[in-house]
Coordinates of C-alpha atoms and ligand atoms in Angstrom, one line a residue:
M1 CA 0.0 0.0 0.0
K2 CA 1.3 3.4 -0.9
I3 CA 2.0 5.7 2.0
E4 CA -0.3 8.7 2.2
R5 CA 1.3 12.0 1.3
L6 CA 0.5 15.6 2.0
S7 CA 0.8 17.8 -1.1
S8 CA 2.6 21.1 -0.9
G9 CA 0.2 22.5 -3.5
V10 CA 3.3 23.3 -5.6
N11 CA 4.2 21.2 -8.6
V12 CA 8.0 21.4 -8.3
I13 CA 8.0 20.2 -4.7
D14 CA 5.3 17.5 -5.1
E15 CA 7.1 16.1 -8.2
L16 CA 10.3 15.8 -6.2
L17 CA 8.6 14.0 -3.3
D18 CA 6.3 12.0 -5.5
G19 CA 3.2 13.7 -4.2
G20 CA 4.3 15.4 -1.0
V21 CA 5.6 14.7 2.5
E22 CA 4.8 11.3 3.9
H23 CA 2.4 10.8 6.7
T24 CA 3.8 8.9 9.8
V25 CA 7.3 10.3 9.6
V26 CA 9.4 13.4 10.1
T27 CA 10.6 15.3 7.0
N28 CA 13.4 17.7 7.4
F29 CA 14.0 20.7 5.0
Y30 CA 17.4 22.1 5.7
G31 CA 19.4 24.9 4.1
P32 CA 20.9 28.4 4.6
P33 CA 18.9 31.5 5.5
G34 CA 16.7 32.6 2.6
S35 CA 16.7 29.2 0.9
G36 CA 13.0 28.9 1.3
K37 CA 12.4 26.7 4.4
T38 CA 9.7 28.9 5.9
N39 CA 8.0 29.4 2.6
I40 CA 7.8 25.6 2.2
G41 CA 6.5 25.3 5.8
L42 CA 3.8 27.8 5.0
L43 CA 2.8 26.1 1.7
F44 CA 2.4 22.8 3.4
T45 CA 0.4 24.5 6.2
L46 CA -1.9 26.1 3.7
S47 CA -2.4 22.9 1.8
C48 CA -3.2 21.0 4.9
L49 CA -5.8 23.4 6.3
K50 CA -8.4 21.8 3.9
Q51 CA -8.1 18.7 6.0
G52 CA -7.9 20.1 9.5
N53 CA -5.8 22.0 12.0
V54 CA -2.1 22.6 11.8
V55 CA 0.3 23.0 14.7
Y56 CA 2.8 25.6 13.7
I57 CA 5.8 25.9 16.1
D58 CA 7.7 29.1 15.1
T59 CA 11.0 29.5 16.9
E60 CA 12.4 32.2 14.7
N61 CA 9.4 34.5 14.3
G62 CA 9.4 33.5 10.7
F63 CA 5.7 33.2 10.4
S64 CA 4.3 36.2 8.5
T65 CA 0.6 36.5 8.0
E66 CA 1.4 38.9 5.2
R67 CA 3.3 36.1 3.4
F68 CA 0.6 33.6 4.3
F69 CA -2.0 35.8 2.5
Q70 CA 0.3 36.3 -0.5
I71 CA 0.4 32.6 -1.1
G72 CA -3.3 32.3 -1.0
G73 CA -4.2 32.0 2.7
I74 CA -7.3 33.8 4.0
K75 CA -8.1 35.2 7.4
E76 CA -10.4 32.3 8.2
D77 CA -7.5 29.9 7.8
L78 CA -5.6 31.5 10.7
K79 CA -8.1 30.1 13.1
K80 CA -7.1 26.6 12.1
I81 CA -3.4 27.2 12.8
L82 CA -2.5 26.4 16.3
Y83 CA 0.4 28.8 16.5
E84 CA 3.1 28.4 19.1
N85 CA 6.0 30.8 19.6
P86 CA 8.4 29.3 22.2
G87 CA 11.1 31.7 23.4
S88 CA 13.6 29.1 24.8
F89 CA 14.6 25.5 24.2
K90 CA 12.8 24.6 27.5
E91 CA 9.6 26.2 26.3
Q92 CA 10.0 24.4 23.0
A93 CA 10.1 21.1 25.0
K94 CA 6.9 22.1 26.8
V95 CA 5.1 23.0 23.5
I96 CA 6.1 19.6 22.0
Q97 CA 4.8 17.8 25.0
K98 CA 1.5 19.7 24.7
V99 CA 1.1 18.8 21.0
K100 CA 0.7 15.1 22.1
K101 CA -2.7 16.1 23.4
S102 CA -3.9 17.9 20.3
N103 CA -5.2 16.4 17.1
P104 CA -3.6 18.2 14.2
K105 CA -3.3 17.0 10.6
L106 CA 0.2 18.4 10.4
I107 CA 2.9 19.7 12.7
V108 CA 5.5 22.2 11.5
V109 CA 8.6 23.1 13.6
D110 CA 10.4 26.0 12.0
S111 CA 13.2 25.6 13.1
I112 CA 14.0 22.6 15.3
V113 CA 17.5 23.8 16.2
S114 CA 17.5 27.6 16.6
L115 CA 16.6 27.6 20.3
Y116 CA 18.8 24.5 20.8
R117 CA 21.8 26.5 19.5
L118 CA 21.1 29.3 22.0
E119 CA 20.9 26.9 24.9
I120 CA 23.9 24.5 24.2
N121 CA 27.3 25.1 25.6
K122 CA 30.4 23.1 26.6
E123 CA 29.0 22.4 30.1
N124 CA 25.5 21.3 29.3
F125 CA 25.8 19.7 25.8
T126 CA 25.2 16.1 26.9
E127 CA 21.9 17.1 28.6
V128 CA 20.8 19.5 25.8
N129 CA 21.6 16.9 23.1
K130 CA 19.6 14.4 25.0
E131 CA 16.7 16.9 25.2
L132 CA 16.9 17.4 21.4
A133 CA 16.8 13.7 20.8
S134 CA 13.8 13.4 23.2
Q135 CA 11.9 16.2 21.4
L136 CA 12.5 14.4 18.0
A137 CA 11.5 11.1 19.5
I138 CA 8.2 12.6 20.6
L139 CA 7.6 14.2 17.2
S140 CA 8.3 10.9 15.5
F141 CA 6.0 9.1 17.9
I142 CA 3.2 11.6 17.2
A143 CA 3.7 11.2 13.4
K144 CA 3.4 7.5 13.7
E145 CA 0.6 7.4 16.2
K146 CA -1.6 10.0 14.6
K147 CA -0.6 9.0 11.1
I148 CA 0.3 12.6 10.1
P149 CA 3.3 14.3 8.5
V150 CA 5.7 16.2 10.7
I151 CA 7.9 18.9 9.0
I152 CA 10.9 20.3 10.7
T153 CA 13.4 22.8 9.3
N154 CA 17.0 23.1 10.1
Q155 CA 19.2 26.0 9.3
V156 CA 22.6 25.1 8.0
Y157 CA 25.5 27.3 9.2
S158 CA 28.5 27.8 7.0
V159 CA 31.7 27.4 9.0
N160 CA 31.3 25.4 12.1
S161 CA 33.2 22.3 12.9
D162 CA 32.3 22.4 16.6
E163 CA 31.8 18.8 17.8
I164 CA 28.9 19.9 20.0
E165 CA 26.9 21.1 17.0
L166 CA 27.8 18.2 14.8
S167 CA 26.3 15.8 17.3
G168 CA 23.1 17.9 17.2
R169 CA 23.1 17.6 13.4
D170 CA 23.4 13.8 13.6
I171 CA 20.6 13.6 16.1
V172 CA 18.3 15.6 13.7
K173 CA 19.4 13.4 10.7
Y174 CA 18.8 10.2 12.6
W175 CA 15.2 11.1 13.4
S176 CA 14.3 12.5 10.0
K177 CA 13.1 9.7 7.6
C178 CA 13.3 12.2 4.8
L179 CA 15.9 14.8 4.3
V180 CA 15.6 17.6 1.7
E181 CA 18.4 20.0 1.1
L182 CA 17.7 23.6 -0.1
K183 CA 20.4 25.7 -1.7
K184 CA 20.5 29.3 -2.8
V185 CA 21.7 29.5 -6.4
D186 CA 21.2 33.2 -6.8
D187 CA 18.8 36.0 -5.7
N188 CA 16.0 34.2 -7.5
K189 CA 16.9 30.6 -8.0
R190 CA 16.8 27.9 -5.4
L191 CA 17.9 24.3 -5.7
I192 CA 16.0 21.5 -3.9
I193 CA 17.7 18.1 -3.6
L194 CA 16.3 14.9 -2.1
R195 CA 19.1 13.6 0.3
K196 CA 17.3 10.8 2.0
H197 CA 14.0 9.0 1.4
R198 CA 12.6 5.6 2.2
S199 CA 11.3 4.9 -1.3
L200 CA 12.7 7.5 -3.7
P201 CA 16.1 7.8 -5.3
E202 CA 18.5 10.1 -3.4
G203 CA 20.0 13.0 -5.4
R204 CA 16.8 13.8 -7.2
K205 CA 16.7 17.6 -7.7
A206 CA 14.9 20.5 -9.1
E207 CA 15.2 24.3 -9.4
F208 CA 12.6 26.7 -8.1
E209 CA 11.9 30.4 -7.6
I210 CA 10.3 32.1 -4.7
T211 CA 7.7 34.4 -6.2
G212 CA 5.1 36.9 -5.0
S213 CA 2.5 34.2 -4.8
G214 CA 4.5 31.2 -3.7
I215 CA 7.0 28.9 -5.3
E216 CA 7.4 28.0 -9.0
K217 CA 9.5 25.8 -11.1
A218 CA 12.5 27.9 -12.3
K219 CA 12.3 29.1 -15.8
F220 CA 15.3 29.0 -18.1
R221 CA 16.2 32.5 -19.0
I222 CA 18.3 33.8 -21.9
F223 CA 20.3 36.7 -20.6
Ligands
ADP301 N1 6.7 38.3 -2.2 C1 7.9 37.7 -2.4 N2 8.4 37.7 -3.7 C2 9.6 37.2 -4.0 N3 10.4 36.6 -3.1 C3 10.0 36.6 -1.8 C4 8.7 37.2 -1.4 N4 8.6 37.0 -0.1 C5 9.7 36.4 0.3 N5 10.6 36.2 -0.7 C6 11.9 35.6 -0.6 O1 11.9 34.5 0.1 C7 13.2 34.3 0.7 C8 13.1 33.9 2.1 O2 12.5 32.6 2.2 P1 12.3 31.8 3.5 O3 11.4 30.7 3.2 O4 11.9 32.8 4.6 O5 13.8 31.3 3.8 P2 14.4 30.5 5.1 O6 13.2 30.2 5.9 O7 15.1 29.4 4.5 O8 15.3 31.5 5.7 C9 13.9 35.6 0.6 O9 14.9 35.4 -0.4 C10 12.9 36.5 0.1 O10 13.4 37.4 -0.8
MG302 MG1 12.9 30.7 7.9

């Protein structure tokens, strides 16, 4: 039986993922700032609202109602978004615990590691990494139990070979059944690459543009 998928409502992303993000697992969109992670989170949110509520955990104040309306959302939709805006990694943990009791059709965590990064240091890293793993375990459990997709985003930072951070990255990778990398090609163009998937070939890629009304397949231009 084919695993159910949630469409993004955008051809280029749905084609890459063979229909959308899978129910029952955690999908991770990662990339540098401006690569389109929040846009993708918003598009999946909008697409899912037809089916029910969405829990949107915004740790970077990246959720913009203005952008949401630009991509086709309406005021009524906002009532169906259970918006959470934790200010610390501890608050993020509480919010994720709370989600267990709700009944959403999608959970978005944008981003899973920004508050983790603020919290972690050389003294507490074992404990904080354990907490990160525990939050991801809960999200994976919810995805499986409630048969819904969970989307997390993960900012990628350029030069950082710190061992503490690397272990954090491994923890996130471990719990993500699907990994999708986003790259900024230039001001307009973005590259999306499938890096890990349970049933699709890795390395599959496409180019897209972030536009006024959402995301579109990149056009080939003659300069
Ligand atoms: N209305 C718009 N028209 C064109 N591009 C836009 C519009 N709104 C946002 N963007 C572009 O989206 C990008 C930010 O995408 P975002 O999803 O927030 O990235 P990330 O979450 O990965 O940091 C920026 O490059 C910005 O210029
Ligand atoms: Mg963002």
